[in-house]
Structure formats: C-alpha cells, structure tokens
C-alpha cells in the first residue's frame, strides 16, 4: 500500500486520536442532540423543549441545579480563601497535615460524604438523636440545604488549592505600596490581593460550580423530592414506567448548554482585564506570636478535620455490628465478610475497569500532549477543543449519550464492560492531557533534537527519551485520575448492568436499601485505596522534581 512520506508517526497518532474522539465524543453528542428533536411517538418535533419551558417540573429542576451549585460555590469561596490565605501567609503549625486532609476530602466521592452525613444527621442519625435528647430541634440533613452543605465541604478544596498556588507566586509590590499608604490588612486583601488572583480564584470557583452542577449521587441521596437536572435526566431515561429517552436527551442537551455557557462566561469575565504581574517579589511567610499562631492553627485544623468527618464516620461505622439497617453496640468484621460474600465481583470490576482505563489515559495523554505542544497547527488546535468537550459534560449526560449511540448495530456496546471503560477514559482524559502538557512545556526541546540529530527516529526518541522524562509527573497525575475513576458514580449508574456493577454503584444500592454497614465497608475500601494512591502520587511527584 502506498503511504505518503509526510504521514510520519505523529500524523498517524493525530489521525487515530481524531478517529477515537469522533467515534466516542462527537458521534454520541450528535446522537443525543438528534434524539432530543423527536417526541415519544418518534416524530420530528420541538415538543420536548416546549415541555421544558412550560412545565415547572422540568424548568424548576434547572433552577434547583443553579441554586445549589451557586450557593455551594459561594460558601466554598468563603471557606477556601481564608484557609488558603492563613496557610500560605502565616507560619502556622501542621501545614502539611492540613494540606493532606484537604486533598483527601476532595478525592473522596461526594456521595460518600452525603452517606456519612446521613449516618450522623439523617432522620435517625446519632447526632440528630443526641440533639433531640437535649431538647434542640433539628430536622435532618435532607433537602437542598443539606446538599449545599455537603457540596461546600466536598468542593472547597478546589478553591483552597487554586488560591494557595496563586498566593505563593503573587507579586507583593502592590500590597507593600498599599501598606505604606496606611491601608489595613483586610482592605489590602479585598482591594489588591483578591483582584490580582481573580483569574485563579474564578477557575477554582468554576471547578466547584461544574462539579456541583453535574453531581448525581449527593442530590439523589439527600434530595428527598428535591430534583436537580442530572437526576431528572436519569429518571426520564431509566424509568420503571418505560422512560422517555427523548426527554432525557433534551434535558441532557440543556445541561451541556448551561455548563458551556458558565464556562464561556468565566472566560469572558477574566479576559476583560489584564492581571499580569512580574512575580519578582513573592510573599514571605509572616511570623506570628504564640497566641495568634495557635488560634489560626486550631481554626485551620478544625476546617480540615470537619471535611474529613465523613471518611472517619464511614471507617468507624464499617466495624460496628449491624442487623439489617440497625447498628448495635460492639465491633465486628461482619460487614466486610458480607461484602466479600455478596459483591466480590463489584470490587474486582472497580479495580479492573479503572486499571484498564488509566493505562489508556496515560498512553493517550502522553501522545496527545506531545502532538498539542510540539506539533502545533490548526488541526491540533481543533483536536484540543474536542478533547475539552467532556469537561462540560456531566457524567449522566455522557452515559445517556453513549447508550443512545451504541445500543444498535453496527456497534452495540450497551451492557458491556467496554462502554464503562470508554466512559471513564472520555471523562478523565482532559485532566490527564492537561497534566501531561504542563510537564512537556517544562522539558527542553534540545534533548529531543539532539537524539534525532544522532539518527534516532522521532517515535523511538519519544519513547526512549521524552516519555521517560515525562513519566514521573504523568504517573502522579494519572494516579489522581485513577482515584476519581474508582469513585465514579454518575456515568456508571447509567451504564452498568448486574454483570458490570462497581463499588460506587454497590454503595449507592446499599444505602438506598438501608444496608448501612455493608455500604460503610465498601466506602472504607474506596477511602483506603484513595489514601494509598495519594501517598504513591506524592512519592512519584517528588521523584519527578528530582529529575
């Protein structure tokens, strides 16, 4: 077969990635959009969109989603910004511990946090019972307020991590100038520091909003009739009465449009001003007197520890004796014995599917990152844009789109483990590629050029030289993607069958059937895996720094 000389290895990589993205992102997305224009009788119509605009049952769910996501973002900023400022600007104790606790709380799935707060503050939670016994009226954590509460504790680490990084690199010249003019510390913070880091702060806020807007598990567990858009789309698609896939497609399209609009709004607001700094004078850590130091340390630790309460609650309750939904005094390993007897395949599926997914993500991430960074063109720019589409696609929407696209010939993937792996790869690939491109930007191109000048082909140069230099950083980022993959619920709950259930789906099922002991045991396995993965990622990142 004749092959043009200009089609080198990287051209084939670009073509293969385009084919993958067109098959599993663009085609399902267009199938979803096409399906939304047909009514339940199969006729072409705008009836579904008309129903959404007319019926409060539908448009009310959009308002509910925007309400809980917006409030969660505001409260996450109110928690994350002060915590980031205190830990970066003052010499408080235990900074490393605080950071680990915050990251751990971020990497655990939101639905585990919701489940834990149900155990504590649910209708029959132990804190709820205690409050009633001492005469304090407290209903429960259920409802939209509980959803906002859980989202805030779950997602404020996004704000903390983004703002911490920005505060460490900010140029302090303007702050010092304001101080010399007699401005108070609070005035400097509000008028200079926060405006300077606004792009970073808004990026963190966008992450919180997107995560809250797309989340399925927490509103499903805590809502009790409070419908948000992902839940409504799921219920319309998978219903005991036969469902309405066309309406589910319509709701999914609206979810994507809203997510995209929020993304472009954030970018528009940031682009209106110039936030460039020299970065020549980074801030110094201020030394505090003993009393203020301990006060700030205790406050920071309190916030970090409160966000870790769900994980601690899950682990403790997994060892408590249970009979059905009721906990009894004493400790036991019966919950772990029961899950090993009842759902061993779900545990095996979780690690198998996630491992396959992460291998694909790492290999694709490194190859695509090289194409984007070293082979810049209009074609690769378009490739970059397509890769970011899953960034604005909630998991339930992705699951629905894949089922609509691949539940009929020529390619039937619905009900197989393959469709789960594809969903995981598509969901997490943008993050793996972003971490890979960041590392590649830091590597000197002259090393590759020297290798190629010595007669080593470009493909061999990448795998023997560039790839090895990228590996530690890419692996640490890949492990973080692995953690979010094993915890994935929103796409899994749409795509799984009884033969492909995972731990996250099993926890969801156990909680809904009031088997709290086994649910806690399964959640503890995920929490332990998250901690071990985080430690491994931390070790790999340190090795990467040494390179």
XYZ file of C-alpha atoms in Angstrom:
547
model
C 0.000 0.000 0.000
C 1.336 3.452 -0.894
C 1.841 5.716 2.095
C 2.841 9.370 1.611
C 6.125 10.286 3.230
C 4.589 13.202 5.096
C 2.495 10.751 7.140
C 5.002 10.193 9.932
C 4.318 8.571 13.316
C 2.812 11.712 14.866
C 0.490 12.234 11.924
C -0.852 8.709 12.445
C -1.241 9.434 16.173
C -3.228 12.586 15.367
C -5.450 10.690 12.935
C -6.046 7.845 15.416
C -6.961 10.252 18.224
C -9.328 12.136 15.912
C -10.999 8.843 14.994
C -11.392 7.919 18.672
C -12.828 11.314 19.611
C -15.203 11.420 16.646
C -16.464 7.930 17.474
C -16.905 8.336 21.228
C -17.459 12.062 21.798
C -18.742 13.787 18.665
C -20.965 10.962 17.377
C -22.687 10.305 20.767
C -23.131 14.049 21.253
C -24.821 14.469 17.879
C -26.921 11.342 18.518
C -28.062 12.922 21.772
C -28.882 16.231 20.082
C -30.683 14.479 17.185
C -32.705 12.341 19.607
C -33.884 15.427 21.520
C -35.824 16.642 18.446
C -38.140 13.625 18.385
C -41.214 13.181 20.573
C -42.215 9.964 22.306
C -44.062 8.851 19.141
C -40.904 9.133 17.014
C -41.971 12.224 15.050
C -39.670 15.174 14.476
C -40.766 17.925 16.892
C -39.727 20.681 19.299
C -42.273 19.315 21.746
C -39.674 18.281 24.339
C -38.149 21.747 24.511
C -41.658 23.219 24.705
C -42.478 20.965 27.653
C -39.272 22.028 29.382
C -40.135 25.724 29.063
C -43.805 25.313 30.045
C -43.782 22.736 32.842
C -42.365 23.740 36.231
C -41.470 20.100 36.872
C -38.766 20.455 34.200
C -37.588 24.069 34.314
C -37.769 24.003 38.113
C -35.046 21.333 38.134
C -32.744 23.709 36.237
C -33.397 26.428 38.811
C -32.705 23.916 41.595
C -29.400 22.931 39.987
C -28.326 26.550 39.581
C -29.382 27.361 43.160
C -27.470 24.588 44.937
C -24.439 24.953 42.644
C -24.309 28.739 43.035
C -24.689 28.630 46.824
C -22.133 25.821 47.130
C -19.668 27.911 45.096
C -20.182 30.982 47.299
C -19.748 29.020 50.533
C -16.745 27.124 49.120
C -15.082 30.505 48.424
C -15.908 31.707 51.953
C -14.225 28.591 53.383
C -11.410 28.013 50.885
C -9.997 31.544 50.503
C -9.413 32.256 54.246
C -7.935 28.774 54.734
C -5.583 29.258 51.774
C -4.574 32.727 52.976
C -3.836 31.549 56.523
C -1.780 28.522 55.432
C 0.286 30.418 52.834
C 0.876 33.771 54.560
C 1.401 32.763 58.219
C 3.742 30.338 59.981
C 1.007 28.177 61.495
C 1.670 24.617 62.643
C 0.794 21.467 60.734
C 0.595 22.935 57.224
C 1.485 19.596 55.634
C -1.175 17.742 57.622
C -3.813 20.349 56.762
C -3.000 20.068 53.065
C -3.185 16.248 53.117
C -6.537 16.324 54.935
C -7.948 18.854 52.462
C -6.785 16.867 49.429
C -8.151 13.642 50.930
C -11.559 15.253 51.397
C -11.507 16.373 47.747
C -10.591 12.985 46.341
C -13.342 11.075 48.115
C -16.604 10.875 46.142
C -19.354 13.345 47.127
C -21.933 10.593 47.578
C -19.788 9.062 50.356
C -19.894 12.431 52.117
C -23.681 12.509 51.682
C -23.984 8.967 53.013
C -21.809 9.788 56.040
C -23.844 12.847 56.933
C -26.990 10.715 56.665
C -25.500 8.426 59.330
C -24.829 11.469 61.534
C -27.579 13.970 60.692
C -30.239 11.859 58.960
C -33.706 11.245 60.348
C -32.255 8.624 62.702
C -28.640 9.828 62.763
C -26.717 9.606 66.027
C -26.108 13.385 66.173
C -29.783 14.004 65.331
C -30.875 11.712 68.180
C -28.443 13.397 70.573
C -29.765 16.861 69.688
C -33.338 15.702 70.206
C -32.441 14.193 73.599
C -31.037 17.508 74.866
C -34.021 19.430 73.533
C -32.529 21.044 70.429
C -34.952 20.898 67.469
C -33.247 19.619 64.348
C -34.989 18.077 61.365
C -32.304 16.359 59.301
C -29.645 16.892 56.655
C -32.116 16.057 53.891
C -33.212 18.703 51.402
C -31.474 21.400 49.374
C -29.720 22.893 52.414
C -28.085 19.559 53.153
C -26.989 19.247 49.526
C -25.346 22.697 49.662
C -23.683 21.790 52.974
C -22.179 18.561 51.586
C -21.117 20.226 48.317
C -19.375 23.007 50.259
C -17.334 20.609 52.396
C -16.588 18.398 49.410
C -15.525 21.011 46.873
C -13.963 23.922 48.816
C -10.546 22.184 48.374
C -10.670 23.299 44.710
C -10.670 26.908 45.919
C -8.033 26.164 48.550
C -5.600 24.534 46.105
C -6.030 27.128 43.342
C -5.802 30.137 45.659
C -2.859 28.674 47.635
C -0.825 28.361 44.450
C -1.693 31.899 43.369
C -0.896 33.446 46.761
C 2.556 31.832 46.783
C 3.517 33.394 43.440
C 1.778 36.781 43.651
C 3.943 39.908 43.369
C 3.789 41.717 46.722
C 4.897 45.127 45.415
C 1.331 46.466 45.215
C 0.469 45.105 48.661
C 3.550 46.772 50.130
C 2.685 50.048 48.408
C -0.823 49.929 49.893
C 0.622 49.144 53.325
C 2.920 52.164 53.094
C -0.180 54.300 52.446
C -1.718 53.075 55.696
C -4.229 50.568 54.309
C -5.350 47.860 56.724
C -4.605 44.185 56.063
C -8.273 43.442 55.318
C -8.522 46.420 52.934
C -5.379 45.242 51.106
C -6.811 41.756 50.819
C -10.130 42.938 49.365
C -8.844 45.667 47.029
C -5.480 44.309 45.873
C -4.770 40.663 46.670
C -8.093 39.113 45.653
C -8.436 41.206 42.448
C -4.892 40.158 41.441
C -5.628 36.450 41.868
C -9.138 36.714 40.410
C -8.383 34.549 37.313
C -7.156 31.722 39.540
C -9.979 32.191 42.040
C -12.566 32.185 39.248
C -11.032 28.996 37.808
C -11.413 27.312 41.194
C -14.959 28.638 41.527
C -15.729 27.277 38.054
C -14.486 23.838 39.139
C -16.748 23.941 42.212
C -19.772 25.047 40.197
C -19.226 22.469 37.453
C -18.719 19.637 39.944
C -21.836 20.632 41.911
C -23.914 21.177 38.775
C -23.008 17.762 37.351
C -23.138 15.715 40.564
C -25.691 12.932 40.723
C -25.061 10.979 43.936
C -25.422 13.674 46.601
C -28.756 15.142 45.381
C -30.069 11.611 44.839
C -29.263 10.554 48.404
C -30.200 13.799 50.164
C -32.808 15.342 47.892
C -35.943 13.505 49.037
C -38.050 15.006 46.261
C -35.732 17.937 45.515
C -34.979 17.365 41.815
C -31.905 18.676 40.050
C -31.295 18.368 36.310
C -28.914 15.320 36.348
C -31.393 13.341 38.473
C -34.335 14.285 36.261
C -32.421 13.292 33.112
C -31.539 9.954 34.727
C -35.117 9.304 35.839
C -36.520 10.194 32.424
C -34.074 7.809 30.762
C -34.357 4.906 33.210
C -37.907 4.685 34.481
C -39.971 1.799 35.775
C -42.782 3.012 33.513
C -40.680 2.683 30.353
C -38.896 6.014 30.443
C -38.754 8.857 27.955
C -35.338 8.775 26.210
C -36.251 11.754 24.009
C -36.984 13.965 27.028
C -33.864 12.641 28.753
C -31.875 13.704 25.657
C -33.479 17.155 25.796
C -32.579 17.595 29.464
C -29.040 16.372 28.720
C -28.634 18.919 25.915
C -29.812 21.680 28.263
C -27.282 20.502 30.866
C -24.462 20.765 28.322
C -25.621 24.190 27.096
C -25.742 25.554 30.660
C -22.318 24.118 31.533
C -20.797 25.554 28.349
C -22.397 28.954 28.971
C -20.944 29.095 32.501
C -17.501 28.150 31.151
C -17.546 30.888 28.489
C -18.918 33.412 30.995
C -15.982 32.768 33.314
C -13.502 33.141 30.454
C -15.204 36.336 29.256
C -15.098 37.937 32.706
C -11.413 37.052 33.133
C -10.479 38.313 29.635
C -11.881 41.797 30.276
C -8.905 42.853 32.416
C -5.150 42.365 32.489
C -3.822 40.509 35.533
C -0.149 40.288 34.517
C 2.448 40.523 37.302
C 6.224 40.424 37.256
C 6.401 37.783 40.002
C 9.811 39.125 41.053
C 8.861 39.587 44.720
C 6.960 36.643 46.103
C 5.417 36.998 49.578
C 7.272 35.995 52.717
C 5.649 33.915 55.422
C 4.800 36.161 58.369
C 5.974 35.113 61.815
C 3.188 35.235 64.393
C 3.227 35.469 68.158
C 2.386 32.313 70.083
C -1.304 33.003 70.819
C -2.349 34.169 67.301
C -0.347 31.293 65.800
C -2.184 28.674 67.862
C -5.578 30.290 67.266
C -5.109 30.271 63.479
C -3.651 26.744 63.597
C -6.681 25.461 65.516
C -9.111 27.208 63.139
C -7.373 25.795 60.054
C -7.191 22.290 61.530
C -10.846 22.489 62.537
C -11.928 23.199 58.957
C -9.730 20.406 57.582
C -10.911 17.924 60.226
C -14.597 18.737 59.697
C -14.180 17.999 55.998
C -12.628 14.638 56.959
C -15.507 13.659 59.275
C -17.327 11.729 56.504
C -14.326 9.457 55.895
C -13.809 8.892 59.626
C -17.508 8.147 60.121
C -17.535 5.655 57.251
C -14.489 3.788 58.564
C -15.758 3.600 62.166
C -19.281 2.519 61.238
C -17.938 -0.184 58.927
C -16.705 -2.039 62.046
C -19.894 -1.627 64.115
C -22.231 -4.596 64.496
C -25.376 -4.388 62.395
C -28.613 -6.281 61.957
C -30.103 -5.048 58.726
C -30.261 -1.229 58.837
C -29.805 -1.058 62.627
C -26.433 -0.567 64.340
C -25.812 -2.427 67.627
C -23.201 -1.894 70.367
C -19.876 -3.591 69.746
C -17.470 -4.028 66.891
C -17.416 -6.700 64.214
C -15.963 -7.607 60.816
C -19.313 -8.967 59.637
C -19.894 -6.083 57.201
C -16.605 -6.867 55.431
C -17.370 -10.595 55.397
C -20.779 -9.849 53.910
C -19.476 -7.707 51.054
C -16.826 -10.296 50.200
C -19.635 -12.845 50.001
C -22.242 -10.679 48.259
C -20.379 -8.295 45.934
C -16.841 -9.620 45.299
C -17.269 -9.058 41.572
C -18.100 -5.380 42.097
C -14.781 -4.921 43.911
C -12.880 -6.769 41.180
C -14.699 -4.801 38.439
C -13.820 -1.467 40.036
C -10.083 -2.087 40.041
C -10.013 -3.918 36.700
C -12.006 -1.330 34.745
C -10.145 1.567 36.373
C -6.737 -0.002 35.722
C -7.537 -0.572 32.038
C -8.867 2.988 31.796
C -5.863 4.597 33.458
C -3.380 2.736 31.214
C -5.250 4.017 28.151
C -5.436 7.516 29.640
C -1.725 7.699 30.426
C -0.624 6.454 26.995
C -3.124 8.659 25.147
C -2.385 11.597 27.436
C 1.353 11.497 26.713
C 0.935 11.043 22.961
C -1.765 13.688 22.574
C 0.145 16.135 24.788
C 3.189 15.785 22.531
C 1.055 16.488 19.459
C -0.515 19.554 21.082
C 2.747 21.027 22.374
C 5.357 20.035 19.772
C 3.228 19.839 16.604
C 1.098 22.968 16.860
C -1.256 23.662 13.948
C -4.912 24.450 13.246
C -5.615 20.708 13.202
C -4.130 20.160 16.662
C -5.905 23.278 17.969
C -9.218 21.758 16.850
C -8.170 18.496 18.487
C -7.593 20.339 21.738
C -11.080 21.831 21.539
C -12.758 18.442 21.011
C -10.828 16.927 23.914
C -12.250 19.575 26.259
C -15.896 18.745 25.397
C -16.167 16.140 28.215
C -15.115 18.903 30.612
C -18.613 20.390 30.300
C -20.466 17.046 30.037
C -21.953 15.742 33.306
C -21.466 12.018 33.843
C -25.157 11.193 33.484
C -25.241 13.030 30.142
C -22.189 11.132 28.904
C -23.764 7.827 29.934
C -27.060 8.620 28.207
C -25.305 9.768 25.024
C -23.203 6.578 24.842
C -26.270 4.355 25.276
C -28.202 6.236 22.573
C -25.220 5.986 20.205
C -24.215 2.351 20.818
C -27.387 0.395 21.588
C -27.942 -0.630 17.962
C -25.885 -2.025 15.046
C -23.280 -1.697 13.682
C -21.634 -1.346 17.107
C -23.545 -2.495 20.189
C -21.651 -1.685 23.390
C -24.542 -1.123 25.804
C -24.408 -3.545 28.725
C -20.738 -4.439 28.241
C -17.737 -3.511 30.371
C -16.193 -1.836 27.319
C -18.682 1.033 27.411
C -17.762 1.704 31.061
C -14.051 1.875 30.215
C -14.789 4.216 27.292
C -16.852 6.467 29.579
C -14.069 6.593 32.182
C -11.414 7.400 29.579
C -13.505 10.156 27.989
C -14.435 11.677 31.385
C -10.881 11.855 32.752
C -8.763 12.197 29.596
C -8.855 16.046 29.564
C -7.237 16.153 33.019
C -4.515 13.634 32.082
C -3.728 15.567 28.912
C -3.566 18.876 30.801
C -1.070 17.477 33.329
C 0.998 15.955 30.501
C 1.102 19.201 28.503
C 2.164 21.129 31.625
C 5.107 18.757 32.123
C 6.068 18.812 28.446
C 6.181 22.621 28.426
C 8.874 22.395 31.124
C 11.105 19.968 29.170
C 13.826 21.392 26.970
C 13.253 20.533 23.321
C 17.000 20.426 22.648
C 17.269 16.949 24.221
C 14.882 15.524 21.617
C 16.576 17.426 18.801
C 19.969 16.047 19.834
C 18.601 12.495 19.811
C 17.006 12.922 16.372
C 20.209 14.537 15.001
C 22.069 11.370 16.024
C 19.812 9.325 13.764
C 17.225 8.100 16.296
C 13.727 8.148 14.704
C 11.171 10.583 16.270
C 8.992 7.735 17.578
C 11.933 5.987 19.254
C 13.148 9.331 20.630
C 9.782 9.927 22.274
C 9.569 6.521 23.955
C 13.247 6.340 24.998
C 13.869 9.988 25.928
C 10.880 12.341 26.157
C 8.457 9.757 27.522
C 10.873 8.717 30.270
C 11.361 12.319 31.375
C 7.600 12.867 31.415
C 6.795 9.585 33.175
C 7.061 10.504 36.902
C 4.872 13.585 36.611
C 2.409 11.920 34.248
C 2.150 8.879 36.534
C 1.421 11.026 39.594
C -1.287 12.858 37.652
C -2.538 9.536 36.325
C -2.915 8.156 39.841
C -5.114 11.119 40.763
C -7.255 10.346 37.698
C -7.342 6.712 38.853
C -8.710 7.840 42.224
C -11.558 9.781 40.617
C -12.232 6.847 38.276
C -12.680 4.239 41.027
C -15.057 6.687 42.726
C -17.053 7.483 39.563
C -20.802 7.123 40.032
C -22.738 9.489 37.749
C -21.826 7.805 34.438
C -21.541 4.307 35.933
C -25.070 4.333 37.361
C -26.446 4.902 33.848
C -24.200 2.408 32.037
C -23.782 -0.544 34.386
C -25.656 -3.840 34.379
C -25.816 -6.511 37.066
C -22.777 -8.157 35.477
C -20.674 -4.957 35.445
C -21.536 -3.317 38.790
C -18.749 -1.425 40.598
C -18.099 -0.435 44.216
C -19.611 3.040 43.807
C -22.831 1.612 42.370
C -22.915 -1.034 45.112
C -22.573 1.651 47.822
C -25.380 3.600 46.177
C -27.580 0.481 46.153
C -26.726 -0.480 49.744
C -27.592 2.991 51.047
C -30.916 3.012 49.209
C -31.798 -0.375 50.689
C -30.723 0.813 54.186
C -27.798 -1.652 54.438
C -25.574 0.968 56.062
C -22.989 -1.456 57.463
C -22.086 -3.021 54.131
C -22.255 0.397 52.473
C -19.745 1.714 55.021
C -17.442 -1.261 54.453
C -17.435 -0.693 50.693
C -16.877 3.047 51.190
C -13.962 2.297 53.540
C -12.312 0.227 50.818
C -12.550 3.197 48.467
C -11.212 5.583 51.142
C -8.251 3.295 51.890
C -7.487 2.994 48.160
C -7.671 6.779 47.832
C -5.187 7.305 50.688
C -2.703 4.736 49.350
C -2.970 6.196 45.833
C -2.401 9.708 47.158
C 0.759 8.631 49.003
C 2.075 6.919 45.863
C 1.313 10.007 43.751
C 3.106 12.212 46.282
C 6.189 9.978 46.157
C 6.212 9.928 42.352
C 5.863 13.718 42.143
C 8.904 14.121 44.420
C 10.898 11.812 42.166
C 9.741 13.887 39.223
C 11.097 17.016 40.909
C 14.464 15.319 41.374
C 14.640 14.588 37.671
